[in-house]
XYZ file of C-alpha atoms in Angstrom:
484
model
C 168.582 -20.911 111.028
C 170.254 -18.698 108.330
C 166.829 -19.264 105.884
C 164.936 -17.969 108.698
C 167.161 -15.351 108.550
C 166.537 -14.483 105.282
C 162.639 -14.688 105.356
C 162.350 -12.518 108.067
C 165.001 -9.996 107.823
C 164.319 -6.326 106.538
C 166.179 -3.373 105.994
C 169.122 -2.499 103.511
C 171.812 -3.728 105.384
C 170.239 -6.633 106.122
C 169.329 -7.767 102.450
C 172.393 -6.621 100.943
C 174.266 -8.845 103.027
C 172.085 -11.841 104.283
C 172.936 -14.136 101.202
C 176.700 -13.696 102.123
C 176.483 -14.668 105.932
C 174.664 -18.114 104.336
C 177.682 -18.485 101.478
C 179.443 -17.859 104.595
C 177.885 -20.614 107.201
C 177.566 -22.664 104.447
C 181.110 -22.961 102.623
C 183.412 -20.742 104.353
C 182.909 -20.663 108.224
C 181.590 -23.916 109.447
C 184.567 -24.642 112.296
C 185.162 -27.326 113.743
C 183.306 -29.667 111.077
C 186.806 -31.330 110.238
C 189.353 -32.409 113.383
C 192.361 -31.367 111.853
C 196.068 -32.497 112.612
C 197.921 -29.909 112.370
C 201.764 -30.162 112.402
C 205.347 -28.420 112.274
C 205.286 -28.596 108.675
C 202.554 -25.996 107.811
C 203.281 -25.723 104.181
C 201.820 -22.521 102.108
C 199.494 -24.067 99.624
C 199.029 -20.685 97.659
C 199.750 -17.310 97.877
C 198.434 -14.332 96.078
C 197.313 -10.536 96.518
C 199.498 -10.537 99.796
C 197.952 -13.002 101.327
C 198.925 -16.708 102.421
C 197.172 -20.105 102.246
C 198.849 -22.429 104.875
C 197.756 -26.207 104.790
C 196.283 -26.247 107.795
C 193.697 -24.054 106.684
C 193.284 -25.542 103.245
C 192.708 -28.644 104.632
C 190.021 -26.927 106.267
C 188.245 -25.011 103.632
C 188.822 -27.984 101.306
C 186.603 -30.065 104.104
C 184.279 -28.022 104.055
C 183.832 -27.691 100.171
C 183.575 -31.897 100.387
C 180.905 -31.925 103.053
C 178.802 -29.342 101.227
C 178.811 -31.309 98.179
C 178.348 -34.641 99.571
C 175.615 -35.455 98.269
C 176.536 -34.943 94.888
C 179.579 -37.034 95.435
C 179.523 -40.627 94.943
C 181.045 -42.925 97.580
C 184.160 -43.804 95.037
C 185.266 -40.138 95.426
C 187.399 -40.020 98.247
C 189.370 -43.018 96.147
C 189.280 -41.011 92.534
C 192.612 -38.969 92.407
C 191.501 -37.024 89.377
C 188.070 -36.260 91.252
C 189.849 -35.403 94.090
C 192.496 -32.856 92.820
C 190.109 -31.150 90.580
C 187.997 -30.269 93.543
C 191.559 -29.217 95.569
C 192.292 -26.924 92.550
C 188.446 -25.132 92.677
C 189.296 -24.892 96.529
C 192.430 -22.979 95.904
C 191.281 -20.963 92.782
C 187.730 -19.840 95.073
C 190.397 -18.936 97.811
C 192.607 -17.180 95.618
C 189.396 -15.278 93.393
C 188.328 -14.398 97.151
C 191.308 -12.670 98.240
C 191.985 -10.844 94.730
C 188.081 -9.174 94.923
C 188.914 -8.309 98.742
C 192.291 -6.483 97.389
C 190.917 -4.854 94.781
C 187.633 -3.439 96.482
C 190.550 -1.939 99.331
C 192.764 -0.664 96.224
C 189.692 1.578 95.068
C 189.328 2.894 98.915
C 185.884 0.841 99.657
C 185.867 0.600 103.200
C 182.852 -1.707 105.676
C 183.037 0.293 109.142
C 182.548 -1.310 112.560
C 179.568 0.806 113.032
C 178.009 -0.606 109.695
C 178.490 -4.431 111.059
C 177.139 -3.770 114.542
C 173.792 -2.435 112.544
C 173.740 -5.134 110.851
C 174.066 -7.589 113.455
C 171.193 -5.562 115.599
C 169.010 -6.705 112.799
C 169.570 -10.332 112.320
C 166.530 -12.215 113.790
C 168.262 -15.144 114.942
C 170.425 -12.809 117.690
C 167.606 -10.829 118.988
C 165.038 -12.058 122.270
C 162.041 -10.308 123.104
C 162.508 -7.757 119.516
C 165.989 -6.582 121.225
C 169.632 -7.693 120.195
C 170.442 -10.822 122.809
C 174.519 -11.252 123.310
C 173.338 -14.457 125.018
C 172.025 -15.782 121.383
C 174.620 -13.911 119.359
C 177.307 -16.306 121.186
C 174.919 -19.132 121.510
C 174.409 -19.015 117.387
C 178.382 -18.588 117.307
C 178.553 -21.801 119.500
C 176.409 -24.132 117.280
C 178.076 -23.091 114.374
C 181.544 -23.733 115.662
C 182.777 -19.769 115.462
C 184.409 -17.505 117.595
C 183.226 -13.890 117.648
C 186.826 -12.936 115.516
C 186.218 -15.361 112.759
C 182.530 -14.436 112.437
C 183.277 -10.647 111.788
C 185.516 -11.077 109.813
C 184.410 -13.105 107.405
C 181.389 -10.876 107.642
C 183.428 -8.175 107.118
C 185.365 -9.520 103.957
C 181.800 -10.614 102.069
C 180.327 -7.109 103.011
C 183.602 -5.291 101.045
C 183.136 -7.266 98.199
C 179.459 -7.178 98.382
C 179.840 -3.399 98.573
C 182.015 -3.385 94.848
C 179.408 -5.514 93.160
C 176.581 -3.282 94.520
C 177.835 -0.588 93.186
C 178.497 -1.462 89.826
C 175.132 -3.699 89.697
C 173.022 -0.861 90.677
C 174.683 1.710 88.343
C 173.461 -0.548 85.108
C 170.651 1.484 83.039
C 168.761 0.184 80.449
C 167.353 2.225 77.074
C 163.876 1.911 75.206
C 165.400 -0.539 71.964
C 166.628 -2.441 75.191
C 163.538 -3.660 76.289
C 161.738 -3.834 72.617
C 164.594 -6.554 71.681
C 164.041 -7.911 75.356
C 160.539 -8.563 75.038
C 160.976 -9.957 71.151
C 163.585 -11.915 72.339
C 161.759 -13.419 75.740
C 158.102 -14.286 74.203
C 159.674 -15.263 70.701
C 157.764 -18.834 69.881
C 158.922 -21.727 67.320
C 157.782 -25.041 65.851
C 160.007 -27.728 65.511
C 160.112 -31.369 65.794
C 162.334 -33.697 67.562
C 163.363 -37.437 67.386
C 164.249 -39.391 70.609
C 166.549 -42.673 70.058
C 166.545 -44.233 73.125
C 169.384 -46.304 74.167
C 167.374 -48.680 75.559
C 166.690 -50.048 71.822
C 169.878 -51.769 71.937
C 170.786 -52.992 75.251
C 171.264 -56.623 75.953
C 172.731 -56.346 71.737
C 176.328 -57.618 72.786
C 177.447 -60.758 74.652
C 180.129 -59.638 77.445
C 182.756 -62.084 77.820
C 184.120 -62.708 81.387
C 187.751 -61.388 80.563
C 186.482 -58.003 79.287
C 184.520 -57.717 82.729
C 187.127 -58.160 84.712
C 189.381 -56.004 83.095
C 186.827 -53.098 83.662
C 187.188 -54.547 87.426
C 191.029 -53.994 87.141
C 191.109 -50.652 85.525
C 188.744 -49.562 87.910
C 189.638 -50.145 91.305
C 188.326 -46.815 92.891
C 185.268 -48.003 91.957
C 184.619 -51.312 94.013
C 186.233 -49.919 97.286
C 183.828 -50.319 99.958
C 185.234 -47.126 101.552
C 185.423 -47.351 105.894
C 182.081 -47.295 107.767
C 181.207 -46.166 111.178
C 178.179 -47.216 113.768
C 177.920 -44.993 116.074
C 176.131 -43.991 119.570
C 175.201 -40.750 121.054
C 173.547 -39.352 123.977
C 171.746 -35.934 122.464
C 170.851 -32.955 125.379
C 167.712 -31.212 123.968
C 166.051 -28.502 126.544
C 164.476 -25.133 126.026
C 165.419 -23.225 129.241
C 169.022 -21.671 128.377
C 169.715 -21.586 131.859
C 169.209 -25.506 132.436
C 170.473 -26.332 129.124
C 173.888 -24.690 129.490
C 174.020 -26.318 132.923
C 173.624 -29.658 131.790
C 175.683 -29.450 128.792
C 178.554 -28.406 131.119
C 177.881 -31.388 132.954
C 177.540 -33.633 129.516
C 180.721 -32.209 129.064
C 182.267 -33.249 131.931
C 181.676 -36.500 132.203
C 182.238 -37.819 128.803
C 185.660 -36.190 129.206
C 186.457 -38.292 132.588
C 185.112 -41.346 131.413
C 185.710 -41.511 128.088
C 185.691 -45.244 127.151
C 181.727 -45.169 128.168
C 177.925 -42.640 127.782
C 177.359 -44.620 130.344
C 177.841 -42.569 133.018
C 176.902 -39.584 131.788
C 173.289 -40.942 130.479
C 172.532 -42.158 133.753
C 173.211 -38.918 135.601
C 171.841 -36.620 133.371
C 168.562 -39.179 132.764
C 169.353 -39.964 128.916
C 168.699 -42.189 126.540
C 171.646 -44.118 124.305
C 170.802 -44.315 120.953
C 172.873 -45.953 117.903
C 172.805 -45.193 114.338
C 173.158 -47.734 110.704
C 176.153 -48.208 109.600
C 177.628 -45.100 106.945
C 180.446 -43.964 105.659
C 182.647 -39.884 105.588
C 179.990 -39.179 103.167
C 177.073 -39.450 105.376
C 174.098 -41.483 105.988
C 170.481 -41.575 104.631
C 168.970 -40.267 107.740
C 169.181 -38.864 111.069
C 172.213 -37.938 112.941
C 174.619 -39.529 110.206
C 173.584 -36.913 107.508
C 174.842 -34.013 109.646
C 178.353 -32.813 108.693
C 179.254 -32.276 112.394
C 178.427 -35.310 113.579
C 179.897 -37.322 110.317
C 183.446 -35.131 111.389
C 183.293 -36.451 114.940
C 182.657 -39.849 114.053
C 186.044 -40.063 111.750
C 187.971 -38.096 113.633
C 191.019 -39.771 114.960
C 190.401 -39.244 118.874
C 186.858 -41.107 118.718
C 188.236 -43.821 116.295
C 190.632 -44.469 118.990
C 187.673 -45.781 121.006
C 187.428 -42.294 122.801
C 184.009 -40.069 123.780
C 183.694 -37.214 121.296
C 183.750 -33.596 122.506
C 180.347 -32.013 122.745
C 179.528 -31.410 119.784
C 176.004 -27.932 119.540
C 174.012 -29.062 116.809
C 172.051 -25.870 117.320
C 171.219 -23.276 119.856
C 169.532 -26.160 122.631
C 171.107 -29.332 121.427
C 174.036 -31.193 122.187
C 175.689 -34.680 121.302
C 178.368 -37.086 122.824
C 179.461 -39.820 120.200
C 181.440 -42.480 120.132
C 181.697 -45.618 118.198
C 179.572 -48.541 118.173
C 181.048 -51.108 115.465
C 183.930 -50.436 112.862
C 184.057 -51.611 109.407
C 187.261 -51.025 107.617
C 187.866 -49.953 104.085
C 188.316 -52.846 101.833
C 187.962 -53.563 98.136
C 184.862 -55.521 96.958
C 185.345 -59.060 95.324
C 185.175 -59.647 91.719
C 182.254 -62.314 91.809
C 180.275 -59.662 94.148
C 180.241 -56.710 91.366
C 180.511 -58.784 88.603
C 176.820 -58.281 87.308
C 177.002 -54.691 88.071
C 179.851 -54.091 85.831
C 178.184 -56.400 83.422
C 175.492 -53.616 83.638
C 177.844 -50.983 83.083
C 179.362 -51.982 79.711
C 175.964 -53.010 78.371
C 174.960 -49.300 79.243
C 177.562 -48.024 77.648
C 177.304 -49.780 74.345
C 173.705 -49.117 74.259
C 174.851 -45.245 74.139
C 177.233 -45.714 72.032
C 175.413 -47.543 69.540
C 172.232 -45.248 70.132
C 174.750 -42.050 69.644
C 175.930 -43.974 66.139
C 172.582 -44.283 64.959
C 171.650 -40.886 65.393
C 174.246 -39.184 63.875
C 174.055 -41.475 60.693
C 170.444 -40.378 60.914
C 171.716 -36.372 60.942
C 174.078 -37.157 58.006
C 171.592 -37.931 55.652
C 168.567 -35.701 55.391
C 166.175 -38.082 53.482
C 166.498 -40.722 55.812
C 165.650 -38.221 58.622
C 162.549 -37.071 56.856
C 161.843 -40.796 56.529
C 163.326 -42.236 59.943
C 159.055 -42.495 61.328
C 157.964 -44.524 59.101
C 158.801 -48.548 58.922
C 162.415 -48.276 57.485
C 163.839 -46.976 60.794
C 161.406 -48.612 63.328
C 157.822 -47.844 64.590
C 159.547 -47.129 67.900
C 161.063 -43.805 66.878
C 158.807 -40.969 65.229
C 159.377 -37.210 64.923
C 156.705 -34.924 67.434
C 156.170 -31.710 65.952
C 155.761 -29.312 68.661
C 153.754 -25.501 67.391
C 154.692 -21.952 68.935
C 156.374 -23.285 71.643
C 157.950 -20.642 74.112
C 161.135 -20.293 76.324
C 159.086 -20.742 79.643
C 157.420 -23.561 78.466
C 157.311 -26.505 81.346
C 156.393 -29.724 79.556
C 159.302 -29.985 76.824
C 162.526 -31.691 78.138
C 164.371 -28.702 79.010
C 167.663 -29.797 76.853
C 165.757 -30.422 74.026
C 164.155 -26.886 74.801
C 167.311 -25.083 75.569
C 168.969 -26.554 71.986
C 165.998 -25.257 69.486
C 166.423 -21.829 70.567
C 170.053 -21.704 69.693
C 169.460 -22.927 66.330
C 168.721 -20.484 63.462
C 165.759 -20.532 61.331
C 166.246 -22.767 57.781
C 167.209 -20.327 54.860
C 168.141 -20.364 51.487
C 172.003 -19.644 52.960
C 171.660 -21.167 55.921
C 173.897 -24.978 56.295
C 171.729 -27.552 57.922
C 173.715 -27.740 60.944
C 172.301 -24.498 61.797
C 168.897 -25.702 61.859
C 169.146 -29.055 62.612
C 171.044 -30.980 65.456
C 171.790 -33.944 67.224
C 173.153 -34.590 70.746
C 173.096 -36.561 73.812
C 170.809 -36.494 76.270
C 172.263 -36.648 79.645
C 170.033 -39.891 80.719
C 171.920 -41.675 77.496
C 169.229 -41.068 74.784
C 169.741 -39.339 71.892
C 167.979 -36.258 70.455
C 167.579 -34.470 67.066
C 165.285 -31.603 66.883
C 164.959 -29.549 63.603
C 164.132 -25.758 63.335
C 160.781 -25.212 61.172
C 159.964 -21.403 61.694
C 160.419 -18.553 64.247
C 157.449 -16.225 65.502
C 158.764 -13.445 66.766
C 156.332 -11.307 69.044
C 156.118 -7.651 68.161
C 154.219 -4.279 69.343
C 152.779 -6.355 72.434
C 150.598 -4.480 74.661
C 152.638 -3.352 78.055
C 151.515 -1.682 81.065
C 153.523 0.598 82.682
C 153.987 -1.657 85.425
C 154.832 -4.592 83.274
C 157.737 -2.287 81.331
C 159.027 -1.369 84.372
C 159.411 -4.859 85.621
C 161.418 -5.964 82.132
C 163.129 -2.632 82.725
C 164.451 -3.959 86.204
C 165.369 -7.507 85.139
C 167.136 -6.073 82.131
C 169.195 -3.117 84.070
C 170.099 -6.270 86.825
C 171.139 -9.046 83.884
C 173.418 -5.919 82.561
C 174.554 -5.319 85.883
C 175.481 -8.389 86.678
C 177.299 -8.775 83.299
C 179.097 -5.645 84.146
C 180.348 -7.176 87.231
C 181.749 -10.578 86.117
C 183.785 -8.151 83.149
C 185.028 -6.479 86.232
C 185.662 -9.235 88.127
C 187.344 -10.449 84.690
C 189.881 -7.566 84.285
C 190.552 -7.433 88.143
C 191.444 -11.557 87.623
C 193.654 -11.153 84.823
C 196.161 -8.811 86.752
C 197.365 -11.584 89.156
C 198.277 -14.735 88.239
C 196.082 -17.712 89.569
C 197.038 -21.142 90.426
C 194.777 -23.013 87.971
């Protein structure tokens, strides 16, 4: 909904403010994703700029920050302390960086009126029925995304003030001829070089892993063989078009999965639905379907429905609803040794391979001869250097590391050290790169039309901008003192 948003909206207002209300849906506002227990001990988690985080609502925000990055999260997290508190301490150092910008844009008298949100909501596509602003579908979005009209404008109105700040200092960037001469030199310079790949696949299966060093990775590990806890659940899901009808019958969903909620039963039969039943997954989600939705992952661990209750209706958007509850329970429980004993066996071979492939490279940097000799047989007919000629920034078949590395070295000179030019490092799949510097073309007195210069001119005044902005944002940091 907010992408469509995006693509359609028009107007400044609009524009200016359309990435923040996604930042917003997205990581800041999503309600009611996490059933929270809240209790007499609300304890004040941080507290900075004047303003107070209780743990009610860090629990909340720190939800929401592990739901959005699910799927980058492995399902060990939830059991990795470290893992865990060093996403707690982003939450509360976002929070706190949040609160700090809002402070300071109020300090320097930057004011968002009423009037300037109600124009802005006029505009949003998603609110509007027949071209004309639709209260209907302004609280029907609201609904789906688990917000009340309070929580929505103001969170609106907090992005929009900060918003406002880096506008202004973004937009007030300017840019001068020599700019955009070293700009362009800079952008289309080209270089040849030649690189040297030792993959770590040369020496796996090199090292026979006894049992006892096995399961002492099993030991030391723990976090990492817990099978965490694993719902199957089952839903009826309300899907109609007509508002009218569908608010009808989701009152009536509603209803009756409240009164009788040990069964869908009921509430299938008299509304003429279907009950379905998902796989088997765990708080991180599922592969497909219902179980990759954050909402519907909430419900399903939430302490009411593991209790063998109905969920609450749950909007998964503007003309769908869902009633949950579960189907089977698996409990969290830590994997046998003889089940992920292979796997670790995997591991550690993996990691020596690395290792060893790391080793061999860098004995390979320290001695320039036998890099210049490393293709031919004393090395191995697997490895060989590619020379690569006038290769760009932008260019889209070169590994990007590798790419990203040769233009931060400097060209070979008479006083330049080798470690200048040449380099080895790590790949991130476990391979091992060197790459060598040969010579740098730098592109001068190329041919511009206006319209191309004034493009480079843009890009240029907004990369200054924007570096203008995170100084600010920098100097307006340092005056209050942050958690981590």
């Amino acid at each position: 909904m907010l992408q469509s948003i995006r693509d359609k909206s028009q107007g400044w207002i609009t524009n200016t403010v359309i990435g923040l209300l996604i930042i917003i849906f997205a990581l800041w506002g999503i309600h009611g994703y996490v059933v929270f227990h809240e209790s007499g001990n609300n304890k004040i988690v941080a507290k900075i700029a004047g303003q107070l985080l209780r743990q009610s609502d860090f629990e909340k925000i720190y939800q929401r920050a592990y739901q959005q990055n699910r799927d980058y999260l492995n399902q060990s997290f939830s059991h990795d302390k470290k893992k865990v508190e060093a996403l707690k301490e982003q939450v509360v150092r976002e929070w706190e960086i949040t609160q700090v910008l809002v402070y300071a844009a109020l300090q320097s008298k930057y004011r968002i009126s009423q009037t300037l949100i109600d124009s802005f909501l006029l505009q949003v596509p998603a609110f509007q029925s027949a071209g004309q602003f639709s209260i209907e579908k302004f609280y029907s979005v609201l609904r789906a995304n688990d917000y009340t009209k309070l929580e929505f404008l103001e969170e609106i109105k907090k992005m929009l003030l900060i918003n406002q700040v880096q506008q202004g200092i973004t937009q007030s960037a300017f840019v001068l001829p020599q700019d955009i001469r070293n700009y362009i030199e800079y952008n289309h310079q080209k270089r040849d070089f030649s690189y040297l790949i030792v993959p770590y696949s040369m020496f796996l299966n090199q090292q026979n892993i006894p049992d006892s060093r096995i399961f002492a990775y099993y030991q030391e590990n723990k976090q990492l063989f817990r099978q965490p806890e694993q719902v199957s659940i089952e839903y009826v899901q309300l899907s109609l078009k007509n508002e009218k009808n569908f608010l009808e019958s989701r009152d009536k969903l509603a209803h009756l999965t409240y009164v009788h909620p040990d069964s869908l039963a009921i509430a299938a039969n008299t509304l003429g639905l279907k009950i379905r039943s998902t796989p088997f997954f765990g708080k991180t989600g599922g592969q497909q379907g219902l179980s990759k939705n954050p909402k519907i992952i909430t419900a399903a661990f939430s302490r009411d429905v593991l209790q063998g209750n109905n969920s609450a209706v749950i909007d998964l958007n503007t003309n769908t609803a869902v009633v949950l509850r579960i189907k089977k329970y698996n409990s969290e429980h830590r994997q046998l040794f003889n089940e992920v004993k292979e796997k670790i066996k995997k591991i550690l071979n993996k990691q020596y391979a690395i290792t060893k492939a790391q080793q061999f490279g860098e004995n390979l940097l320290r001695d320039p001869h036998k890099i210049e000799m490393s293709s031919m047989e004393k090395i191995s007919q697997k490895l060989k250097w590619h020379f690569m000629k006038q290769i760009d920034r932008q260019d889209k078949k070169l590994n990007k590391e590798l790419l990203d590395a040769v233009f931060r070295l400097l060209p070979p000179g008479k006083n330049v050290p080798d470690s200048f030019w040449m380099k080895g490092f790590r790949l991130k799949n476990g391979d091992y790169a060197l790459i060598k510097l040969i010579t740098v073309y730098n592109q001068q007195n190329l041919p511009l039309t206006r319209a191309v210069s004034a493009s480079y001119r843009k890009e240029i005044a907004n990369g200054f901008g924007q570096l203008d902005y995170a100084l600010y944002t920098q100097c307006v940091l340092k005056k209050f003192k942050l958690t981590s």
